[in-house]
Rosetta silent file (secondary structure, phi, psi, omega in degrees, C-alpha in Angstrom):
SEQUENCE: MASFAPISQSQSLFNKPRAGLILPSRSAAVSHLQSSGFVSRTAPVQFRVPASKTFDKMPQRAVVVAATTAEKAQKRYPGEAKGFVEEMRFVAMKLHTREQAKEGEKEVKKPEEQAIPKWEPSVDGYLRFLVDSKLVYDTLEAIVESAPHSIYAEFKNTGLERSGSLAKDLEWFKEQGYTIPEPSSPGVTYAEYLKELADKDPQAFICHFYNIYFAHSAGGRMIGRKVAEKILNNKELEFYKWEGDLSQILQNVRDKLNKVAENWTREEKNHCLEETEKSFKHSGEILRLVLS
SCORE:     score description
SCORE:     0.000 S_00000001
   1 L     0.000  134.079  178.465   54.232   46.539   74.605 S_00000001
   2 L   -76.403  152.302  174.006   56.212   47.956   71.729 S_00000001
   3 L  -115.552  161.047  178.296   59.976   48.362   72.072 S_00000001
   4 L  -120.310  138.932  178.507   62.237   50.585   70.356 S_00000001
   5 L   -73.576  156.344 -177.779   65.489   49.287   68.776 S_00000001
   6 L   -70.895  161.564 -174.645   68.733   51.127   69.676 S_00000001
   7 H   -53.616  -45.210 -179.047   69.613   53.854   67.540 S_00000001
   8 H   -57.900  -44.412 -174.761   72.516   52.133   65.754 S_00000001
   9 H   -69.098  -44.817 -175.541   70.188   49.236   64.891 S_00000001
  10 H   -65.782  -37.204  173.261   67.389   51.389   63.512 S_00000001
  11 H   -44.202  -49.835 -173.015   69.919   53.244   61.512 S_00000001
  12 H   -59.936  -32.852  166.571   70.863   50.016   59.804 S_00000001
  13 H   -59.889  -19.757  167.357   67.534   49.593   58.314 S_00000001
  14 H   -84.008  -39.574 -170.760   68.012   52.647   56.262 S_00000001
  15 H   -84.307  -33.523 -179.674   71.668   51.988   55.362 S_00000001
  16 L  -118.053   82.573 -166.990   71.364   48.309   54.709 S_00000001
  17 L   -70.681  158.539  179.487   68.024   47.316   53.135 S_00000001
  18 L   -61.119  158.408 -174.074   67.052   43.617   53.395 S_00000001
  19 L   -79.458  135.809 -174.725   67.928   41.381   50.499 S_00000001
  20 L    64.261   20.853  166.257   65.318   41.418   47.811 S_00000001
  21 L  -106.454  118.798 -177.529   63.699   44.425   49.029 S_00000001
  22 L  -110.746  117.641  179.599   63.778   47.299   46.540 S_00000001
  23 L   -90.514  116.767 -172.395   62.853   50.721   47.804 S_00000001
  24 L   -68.510  137.648  174.705   61.449   52.826   45.013 S_00000001
  25 L   -58.799  159.384  172.664   62.980   56.326   44.579 S_00000001
  26 H   -58.132  -39.521  174.193   60.841   59.414   45.351 S_00000001
  27 H   -65.343  -37.644  179.945   60.468   60.272   41.798 S_00000001
  28 H   -70.872  -45.696 -179.381   59.418   56.745   40.783 S_00000001
  29 H   -59.934  -35.177  177.814   56.762   56.688   43.498 S_00000001
  30 H   -72.862  -42.822  170.807   55.369   60.000   42.307 S_00000001
  31 H   -61.536  -28.679  176.789   55.166   58.898   38.665 S_00000001
  32 H   -67.221  -41.175 -171.273   53.348   55.775   39.705 S_00000001
  33 H   -78.965  -30.777  173.810   50.706   57.587   41.549 S_00000001
  34 H   -73.914  -37.955  179.330   50.119   60.044   38.775 S_00000001
  35 H   -67.408  -35.553  174.758   49.757   57.372   36.040 S_00000001
  36 L   -76.972    8.164 -179.498   47.269   55.743   38.266 S_00000001
  37 L    80.550   -8.418 -171.218   45.074   58.713   38.487 S_00000001
  38 L   -86.063   -9.592 -174.111   45.224   59.207   42.185 S_00000001
  39 L  -135.311  124.985  169.270   47.414   62.286   41.981 S_00000001
  40 L   -51.326  144.517  174.117   46.984   65.143   39.276 S_00000001
  41 L   -68.154  -26.042 -176.125   50.006   65.484   37.047 S_00000001
  42 L   -98.469   -3.309 -178.738   49.961   69.193   37.545 S_00000001
  43 L   -89.487  126.892  177.784   49.512   69.121   41.409 S_00000001
  44 L   -58.977  143.887  178.864   52.558   69.335   43.758 S_00000001
  45 L  -116.265  126.602  179.774   53.063   66.267   45.689 S_00000001
  46 L  -121.834  130.278  173.460   54.075   66.294   49.302 S_00000001
  47 L   -94.541  129.466  178.207   55.013   63.558   51.634 S_00000001
  48 L  -115.692  133.408  170.765   54.457   63.947   55.362 S_00000001
  49 L   -88.767  121.076 -176.654   56.059   61.770   57.920 S_00000001
  50 L   -56.185  133.137  175.889   53.847   61.304   60.922 S_00000001
  51 L   -64.070  137.320 -178.835   55.377   62.965   64.003 S_00000001
  52 L   -73.324  133.471 -179.971   56.332   60.458   66.520 S_00000001
  53 H   -46.530  -35.334 -173.178   54.047   60.466   69.627 S_00000001
  54 H   -60.363  -42.445  179.535   57.252   60.611   71.685 S_00000001
  55 H   -80.366  -37.183 -177.458   58.042   64.192   70.404 S_00000001
  56 H   -53.652  -39.582 -176.390   54.476   65.306   70.255 S_00000001
  57 L  -102.550   27.251  166.099   53.982   64.671   74.045 S_00000001
  58 L   -58.303  131.033 -174.457   57.473   66.016   75.192 S_00000001
  59 L   -57.079  127.501 -179.291   56.971   67.238   78.609 S_00000001
  60 H   -69.663  -26.017  173.288   56.428   71.036   78.587 S_00000001
  61 H   -64.621  -25.957  179.274   58.123   71.580   81.956 S_00000001
  62 H   -80.585  -24.930  178.330   61.445   70.455   80.465 S_00000001
  63 H   -78.235  -45.589  177.656   61.205   72.993   77.652 S_00000001
  64 H   -53.368  -44.731 -175.342   60.303   75.800   80.269 S_00000001
  65 H   -70.837  -35.557  179.392   63.169   74.853   82.690 S_00000001
  66 H   -64.444  -41.383 -174.182   65.532   74.841   79.597 S_00000001
  67 H   -69.796  -44.000 -170.756   64.265   78.300   78.345 S_00000001
  68 H   -65.832  -36.867  172.615   64.513   79.565   81.970 S_00000001
  69 H   -67.948  -32.524 -178.749   68.121   78.321   82.419 S_00000001
  70 H   -71.313  -32.494 -169.795   69.132   79.917   79.120 S_00000001
  71 H   -77.361  -35.976 -172.498   67.542   83.247   80.116 S_00000001
  72 H   -71.352  -37.229 -179.703   69.358   83.274   83.620 S_00000001
  73 H   -54.497  -48.773 -164.491   72.605   82.367   81.595 S_00000001
  74 H   -90.812   -6.479 -177.735   72.230   85.536   79.411 S_00000001
  75 L   -68.806  121.508  175.079   71.020   87.856   82.312 S_00000001
  76 L  -108.041  139.958  174.985   73.504   90.487   82.891 S_00000001
  77 L   -82.854  146.926 -175.550   73.765   92.799   85.999 S_00000001
  78 L   -54.965  116.822  176.202   74.115   96.612   85.143 S_00000001
  79 L    97.054  -16.730 -174.404   77.745   97.143   84.447 S_00000001
  80 H   -54.972  -40.892 -175.052   78.788   93.442   84.587 S_00000001
  81 H   -67.190  -13.446  175.228   80.188   93.273   81.128 S_00000001
  82 H   -92.276   -5.084 -169.011   82.773   95.913   81.949 S_00000001
  83 L   108.818  172.843 -172.011   83.769   94.267   85.328 S_00000001
  84 H   -71.107  -34.130  174.930   82.792   94.420   88.837 S_00000001
  85 H   -54.061  -39.365  172.881   83.923   97.859   89.495 S_00000001
  86 H   -65.905  -25.457  170.820   81.332   99.123   87.112 S_00000001
  87 H   -70.382  -42.318  177.025   78.685   97.282   88.960 S_00000001
  88 H   -62.495  -32.413  175.234   79.803   98.943   91.962 S_00000001
  89 H   -77.350  -35.034  174.734   79.798  102.400   90.430 S_00000001
  90 H   -61.171  -49.232 -177.790   76.307  101.767   88.911 S_00000001
  91 H   -59.405  -42.740  178.630   74.933  100.960   92.399 S_00000001
  92 H   -68.091  -29.441  176.661   76.637  104.012   93.925 S_00000001
  93 H   -75.998  -20.630  170.025   75.223  106.307   91.335 S_00000001
  94 L   -62.409   -9.766 -179.716   71.715  105.117   92.171 S_00000001
  95 L  -106.533    3.191 -178.493   72.320  106.523   95.626 S_00000001
  96 L   -98.083  149.425  169.740   73.335  109.762   94.454 S_00000001
  97 L   -79.587  162.842  169.899   70.704  112.705   93.645 S_00000001
  98 L   -52.528  -41.777 -178.336   70.684  114.496   90.426 S_00000001
  99 L   -66.882  -14.248 -172.617   72.271  117.373   92.273 S_00000001
 100 L  -100.091  -32.787 -178.721   75.124  115.323   93.485 S_00000001
 101 L  -156.313  141.431  179.873   75.782  113.525   90.114 S_00000001
 102 L   -55.088  -34.317 -176.900   74.398  113.784   86.489 S_00000001
 103 L   -87.177    7.627 -167.548   73.803  110.020   86.608 S_00000001
 104 L   -69.269  146.229  170.169   72.136  110.295   90.125 S_00000001
 105 L  -124.770  -10.993  176.488   68.687  108.456   90.496 S_00000001
 106 L   -55.234  130.659  168.195   67.871  108.946   94.144 S_00000001
 107 L   -83.551  145.019 -176.820   64.754  110.842   94.987 S_00000001
 108 L   -81.920  119.366  175.773   65.294  113.421   97.650 S_00000001
 109 L  -120.067  -14.276 -178.071   63.136  112.338  100.743 S_00000001
 110 L  -127.291  154.347  177.340   64.880  113.637  103.719 S_00000001
 111 H   -55.643  -28.004 -176.149   66.236  117.165  104.504 S_00000001
 112 H   -82.489   -3.580 -178.642   69.736  116.085  104.798 S_00000001
 113 H   -89.682  -22.419 -172.076   69.511  114.683  101.204 S_00000001
 114 L   -69.737  150.828  179.134   68.569  118.104   99.795 S_00000001
 115 L   -67.654  134.665 -179.929   71.111  120.283   98.075 S_00000001
 116 L   -61.465  112.141 -178.335   72.765  122.807  100.404 S_00000001
 117 L   -65.027  -36.297  175.598   71.311  126.278   99.376 S_00000001
 118 L  -132.465  121.559 -177.847   74.211  128.175  100.841 S_00000001
 119 L   -84.356  110.620  179.948   77.684  126.608  101.379 S_00000001
 120 L  -132.381   64.786 -175.901   79.048  128.090  104.574 S_00000001
 121 L   -65.295  154.752  166.948   81.801  125.724  106.024 S_00000001
 122 L  -111.574  155.824  172.656   83.560  126.662  109.308 S_00000001
 123 H   -64.811  -49.970  170.209   87.036  126.066  110.149 S_00000001
 124 H   -57.224  -40.986 -179.048   86.167  124.219  113.360 S_00000001
 125 H   -69.772  -43.331 -175.315   83.547  122.020  111.454 S_00000001
 126 H   -68.267  -33.730  177.168   86.155  121.317  108.766 S_00000001
 127 H   -58.877  -46.050 -175.926   88.822  120.426  111.305 S_00000001
 128 H   -63.334  -37.897 -176.678   86.378  117.876  112.799 S_00000001
 129 H   -64.029  -40.364 -178.028   85.691  116.488  109.270 S_00000001
 130 H   -63.388  -54.173 -164.296   89.641  116.101  108.633 S_00000001
 131 H   -66.268  -40.756 -179.458   90.216  114.549  112.037 S_00000001
 132 H   -72.863  -32.329  172.414   87.392  111.930  111.655 S_00000001
 133 H   -67.939  -39.488  172.315   88.434  111.259  108.083 S_00000001
 134 H   -53.619  -42.392  177.919   91.965  110.574  109.199 S_00000001
 135 H   -61.915  -37.784  173.353   90.670  107.980  111.619 S_00000001
 136 H   -60.132  -52.364 -174.697   88.831  106.240  108.873 S_00000001
 137 H   -65.747  -37.854  174.991   91.925  106.255  106.535 S_00000001
 138 H   -54.247  -47.485 -178.921   94.088  105.219  109.384 S_00000001
 139 H   -62.487  -54.604  170.777   91.862  102.384  109.996 S_00000001
 140 H   -41.198  -53.941 -171.571   91.531  101.374  106.356 S_00000001
 141 H   -69.777  -44.462  178.911   95.199  101.443  105.624 S_00000001
 142 H   -58.628  -37.023 -177.737   96.105   99.406  108.851 S_00000001
 143 H   -72.047  -48.968 -172.121   93.629   96.648  107.897 S_00000001
 144 H   -64.685  -36.431  178.197   95.043   96.515  104.441 S_00000001
 145 H   -64.189  -46.933  179.582   98.524   96.431  105.802 S_00000001
 146 H   -78.859  -21.102  170.291   97.862   93.620  108.213 S_00000001
 147 L    52.632   59.322  179.238   95.885   91.845  105.697 S_00000001
 148 L   -54.427  -34.054  177.385   93.560   89.580  107.910 S_00000001
 149 L  -118.973  136.010 -159.096   92.409   88.204  104.343 S_00000001
 150 H   -69.722  -27.464  177.021   94.829   87.578  101.771 S_00000001
 151 H   -66.201  -15.690  179.575   92.943   89.605   99.145 S_00000001
 152 H   -66.169  -31.139 -170.228   93.587   92.875  101.174 S_00000001
 153 H   -63.563  -34.223 -177.659   97.397   92.471  100.309 S_00000001
 154 H   -53.309  -23.970 -167.852   96.434   93.345   96.660 S_00000001
 155 H  -113.723   22.884  165.776   95.696   96.904   97.797 S_00000001
 156 L   -61.650  122.803  163.582   98.896   97.707   99.590 S_00000001
 157 L    70.362   35.195  177.767  100.591  100.888   98.552 S_00000001
 158 L   -64.809  -25.946 -169.935   98.098  101.803   95.723 S_00000001
 159 L    97.485  -12.875  169.390   98.855  105.524   95.728 S_00000001
 160 L   -78.334  -11.782 -170.006   95.443  106.205   96.979 S_00000001
 161 L   -63.978  130.677  174.187   96.443  106.148  100.596 S_00000001
 162 L  -114.671   -4.715 -177.575   95.468  109.415  102.580 S_00000001
 163 H   -54.134  -50.160 -170.522   96.470  109.024  106.167 S_00000001
 164 H   -66.358  -52.322 -177.362  100.000  110.592  105.750 S_00000001
 165 H   -56.383  -41.738  171.216   98.585  113.427  103.739 S_00000001
 166 H   -64.786  -30.679  172.234   95.919  114.299  106.338 S_00000001
 167 H   -66.207  -33.827  173.627   98.573  114.212  109.040 S_00000001
 168 H   -62.137  -45.779  175.045  100.458  116.784  107.257 S_00000001
 169 H   -56.212  -52.860  176.778   97.230  119.034  106.891 S_00000001
 170 H   -46.116  -54.060 -174.052   96.408  118.711  110.647 S_00000001
 171 H   -57.660  -45.146 -173.158  100.029  119.672  111.395 S_00000001
 172 H   -71.707  -36.600  172.500   99.687  122.738  109.242 S_00000001
 173 H   -63.318  -34.568  178.850   96.381  123.909  110.921 S_00000001
 174 H   -66.479  -47.767 -177.922   98.183  123.405  114.314 S_00000001
 175 H   -58.888  -26.317 -170.923  100.956  125.692  113.053 S_00000001
 176 L   -83.301   -7.977 -172.739   98.249  128.297  112.299 S_00000001
 177 L    89.475   17.433  175.900   97.130  128.150  115.857 S_00000001
 178 L   -90.040  150.795  175.770   94.157  126.022  115.660 S_00000001
 179 L   -88.446  128.615  178.202   93.414  123.370  118.301 S_00000001
 180 L   -85.239  118.769 -176.501   93.089  119.820  116.714 S_00000001
 181 L   -79.573  176.179  177.003   90.005  118.164  118.229 S_00000001
 182 L   -93.920  158.238 -172.277   89.652  114.630  119.046 S_00000001
 183 L   -56.447  144.149  174.841   87.788  112.190  116.735 S_00000001
 184 L  -105.904 -176.250 -168.728   83.983  112.512  117.116 S_00000001
 185 H   -56.554  -43.896 -173.524   81.140  109.979  117.014 S_00000001
 186 H   -63.271  -41.983  172.857   80.784  109.680  113.222 S_00000001
 187 H   -67.479  -38.484  177.787   84.386  108.809  112.760 S_00000001
 188 H   -71.810  -41.682  178.761   84.830  106.495  115.701 S_00000001
 189 H   -58.600  -41.517 -178.875   81.538  104.705  114.897 S_00000001
 190 H   -72.022  -40.114  179.493   82.687  104.054  111.245 S_00000001
 191 H   -62.038  -43.444  163.537   86.080  103.100  112.003 S_00000001
 192 H   -52.662  -51.952 -178.934   84.818  100.422  114.451 S_00000001
 193 H   -51.585  -44.502 -179.244   82.407   99.190  111.864 S_00000001
 194 H   -68.863  -31.496  174.663   85.340   98.798  109.300 S_00000001
 195 H   -60.015  -45.422 -177.103   87.317   96.878  111.935 S_00000001
 196 H   -71.050  -39.886  174.318   84.409   94.471  112.491 S_00000001
 197 H   -66.277  -38.276 -171.586   83.931   93.841  108.744 S_00000001
 198 H   -56.732  -28.324  179.289   87.633   93.406  107.903 S_00000001
 199 H   -95.034  -30.039 -176.803   87.604   90.113  109.835 S_00000001
 200 H  -106.961  -24.884 -165.107   84.348   88.402  109.178 S_00000001
 201 L  -142.116   79.265  172.648   83.038   89.998  105.911 S_00000001
 202 H   -48.688  -57.767  175.660   85.719   90.640  103.177 S_00000001
 203 H   -45.841  -49.671  176.793   83.218   91.417  100.561 S_00000001
 204 H   -66.174  -31.675 -179.348   81.555   94.086  102.493 S_00000001
 205 H   -71.035  -41.053 -178.586   84.879   95.687  103.517 S_00000001
 206 H   -57.364  -41.021  177.194   85.983   95.775   99.908 S_00000001
 207 H   -54.935  -48.206 -177.806   82.627   97.721   99.137 S_00000001
 208 H   -74.200  -29.543  175.801   83.804  100.432  101.768 S_00000001
 209 H   -63.819  -48.348 -178.125   87.358  100.447  100.499 S_00000001
 210 H   -56.320  -59.475 -173.595   86.084  101.162   97.027 S_00000001
 211 H   -69.839  -31.286  177.328   83.634  103.922   97.885 S_00000001
 212 H   -60.641  -55.981 -166.230   85.786  105.690  100.396 S_00000001
 213 H   -82.613  -38.137 -176.131   88.785  106.250   98.112 S_00000001
 214 H   -66.344  -41.460 -178.554   86.849  106.626   94.746 S_00000001
 215 H   -67.233  -31.016  178.910   84.502  109.072   96.223 S_00000001
 216 H   -78.488  -37.428  178.116   87.130  111.322   97.704 S_00000001
 217 H   -62.541  -13.863 -175.155   89.040  111.253   94.156 S_00000001
 218 H  -115.031  -98.258 -173.793   85.710  112.669   92.584 S_00000001
 219 H   -54.772  -31.370  175.970   83.195  114.544   94.826 S_00000001
 220 H   -52.288  -50.374 -169.666   85.882  114.849   97.669 S_00000001
 221 H   -66.840  -33.753  178.906   87.976  117.020   95.480 S_00000001
 222 H   -68.797  -45.072  173.716   85.147  119.366   94.518 S_00000001
 223 H   -63.763  -36.562  165.491   84.305  119.796   98.188 S_00000001
 224 H   -52.584  -46.799  175.600   87.915  120.641   98.949 S_00000001
 225 H   -56.391  -45.213 -177.153   87.964  123.316   96.347 S_00000001
 226 H   -66.910  -41.044 -177.566   84.688  124.948   97.775 S_00000001
 227 H   -75.736  -27.867 -176.557   86.198  125.003  101.445 S_00000001
 228 H   -73.149  -43.366  175.122   89.587  126.253  100.307 S_00000001
 229 H   -58.373  -40.206 -172.646   87.706  129.207   98.380 S_00000001
 230 H   -78.451  -50.146 -170.060   85.468  129.999  101.419 S_00000001
 231 H  -134.955   18.291 -179.159   87.864  129.803  104.518 S_00000001
 232 L  -131.237   15.950  172.416   91.439  128.750  103.450 S_00000001
 233 L    56.746   27.843  176.660   92.355  131.575  101.004 S_00000001
 234 L    75.806   16.743  179.734   92.316  129.002   98.268 S_00000001
 235 L   -68.268  138.672  177.753   95.106  126.917   99.878 S_00000001
 236 L  -102.805  123.175 -174.732   95.162  123.476   98.510 S_00000001
 237 L   -83.902  159.514 -177.428   95.581  120.816  101.178 S_00000001
 238 H   -65.661  -28.433  176.613   97.759  117.708  100.891 S_00000001
 239 H   -50.943  -20.169 -174.533   94.469  115.578  101.188 S_00000001
 240 H  -121.309   32.782  169.382   93.596  116.462   97.595 S_00000001
 241 L  -128.133  143.380  177.089   96.985  115.805   96.079 S_00000001
 242 L  -136.451  147.553 -178.875   98.388  112.560   94.920 S_00000001
 243 L   -70.911  121.220  177.274  101.708  111.484   93.727 S_00000001
 244 L    90.398 -177.065 -173.255  101.624  110.612   90.030 S_00000001
 245 L   -88.943  118.982 -168.993   98.753  110.542   87.603 S_00000001
 246 H   -60.345  -39.859  179.484   95.658  110.220   89.543 S_00000001
 247 H   -59.627  -38.586 -179.211   93.702  108.683   86.618 S_00000001
 248 H   -80.654  -29.606  175.449   96.188  105.919   86.197 S_00000001
 249 H   -62.008  -44.291  179.176   96.330  105.151   89.979 S_00000001
 250 H   -62.141  -44.181  174.908   92.526  104.789   89.889 S_00000001
 251 H   -56.401  -53.973  177.538   92.797  102.589   86.885 S_00000001
 252 H   -59.711  -31.467  178.427   95.331  100.331   88.477 S_00000001
 253 H   -79.398  -31.049  176.256   92.993   99.950   91.593 S_00000001
 254 H   -61.966  -42.831 -175.265   89.959   99.215   89.310 S_00000001
 255 H   -63.363  -40.736 -173.322   92.013   96.402   87.715 S_00000001
 256 H   -69.123  -45.058  175.830   93.003   94.880   91.040 S_00000001
 257 H   -65.386  -34.811 -174.820   89.307   94.981   92.300 S_00000001
 258 H   -67.153  -38.223 -172.747   87.964   93.517   89.089 S_00000001
 259 H   -66.853  -47.064  178.231   90.633   90.722   89.358 S_00000001
 260 H   -53.107  -43.025 -175.195   89.693   89.986   93.052 S_00000001
 261 H   -63.459  -28.470 -173.388   86.144   89.957   92.269 S_00000001
 262 L   -63.524  -21.186 -176.059   86.527   87.290   89.484 S_00000001
 263 L   -89.230  -11.454  177.554   86.939   84.679   92.208 S_00000001
 264 L   -77.281  147.770  160.271   83.711   85.637   93.893 S_00000001
 265 L   -66.153  157.168  172.441   80.279   83.960   93.486 S_00000001
 266 H   -53.338  -43.418  176.781   77.468   85.878   92.258 S_00000001
 267 H   -66.259  -22.083  172.683   76.027   85.962   95.732 S_00000001
 268 H   -80.588  -29.056  175.879   79.162   87.399   97.292 S_00000001
 269 H   -64.202  -45.581  179.751   79.242   90.120   94.510 S_00000001
 270 H   -60.160  -41.792  171.461   75.699   90.881   95.337 S_00000001
 271 H   -50.224  -49.571  173.304   76.482   90.999   99.134 S_00000001
 272 H   -57.685  -43.257  177.718   79.147   93.499   98.314 S_00000001
 273 H   -62.061  -51.195  176.732   76.807   95.742   96.369 S_00000001
 274 L   -49.942  -22.621 -172.453   74.333   95.554   99.068 S_00000001
 275 L   -85.684   -3.764 -177.365   76.967   97.278  101.552 S_00000001
 276 H   -64.244  -49.285 -176.574   76.961  100.457   99.397 S_00000001
 277 H   -55.286  -36.219  178.339   74.042  102.086  101.147 S_00000001
 278 H   -73.902  -34.683  173.771   75.867  101.649  104.561 S_00000001
 279 H   -60.433  -45.537  172.624   78.984  103.041  103.052 S_00000001
 280 H   -73.401  -21.933  178.299   77.311  106.238  101.960 S_00000001
 281 H   -68.611  -47.982 -173.835   75.403  106.579  105.373 S_00000001
 282 H   -69.153  -39.603  174.761   78.718  106.642  107.197 S_00000001
 283 H   -59.640  -40.481 -179.949   80.552  108.837  104.901 S_00000001
 284 H   -56.583  -43.651 -175.411   77.642  111.202  104.809 S_00000001
 285 H   -70.361  -29.441  172.334   77.650  111.639  108.466 S_00000001
 286 H   -74.394  -38.750 -177.145   81.425  112.629  108.484 S_00000001
 287 H   -58.554  -43.024 -174.330   80.909  114.909  105.590 S_00000001
 288 H   -66.554   -7.506  173.725   78.195  116.945  107.320 S_00000001
 289 H   -60.715  -27.395 -179.002   80.808  117.834  110.158 S_00000001
 290 H   -53.131  -39.963 -167.599   82.092  120.435  107.521 S_00000001
 291 H   -94.546   -5.209 -179.695   78.970  122.452  108.027 S_00000001
 292 L   -63.769    0.000    0.000   78.829  121.853  111.829 S_00000001
């Protein structure tokens, strides 16, 4: 059976010719063939080195695996190049209809997903919405404050907190003679779900944290203006006010979220993204109280 010398030895055959062996140069070899009549003097001469059988029969599976690995390494999730928050935003936009957001992609299939033809909020319904919203924010902010997972501590006192503002608004309604209702099923159910996630599933909890606060800073403000025009004589509630520059506050929180997610595996990131639909479901049930 043929054997192969180590590379270092095979190299020495070219680097150190044996004594008495003179290797002709390429030009000399060509001249000799031409003078012997084997090769035309005008025809170009090409030398081919037979390909090694070792390389000819290189396993195709190894090539395919290498190509697949390279492809996976280059694969990017939508928004990934800009940070994990952009990934969350991209997934959230896919759950919006075009009526809800210009980047929305979701097809309207259920009656509750259709655009409301006539916006007719009631004070009683709006109060139920505010009360349930306060319960959710109370729960979120208490969880972050107690920080059952160390990453939650990054989100203390971000400036996005809404619990205190909602307390002031409900007090104002009380002063106007309205009776403040108890939290209803949508708010209670969501608050309990957040508590459950907070202990056992930090990635899913962070998904809800992001969607609740960022949705309120965008679409939530638009809803607040519509309600104020219809039933509050254009009064702006504290719920829709932030201390400082809101755009900068949001950017600071984005940076924190991106930093936290840097330590997550791809599987943990995907798990967080998969929770987006549940976040929309619970928040939507609370929002619909405005028109109840």
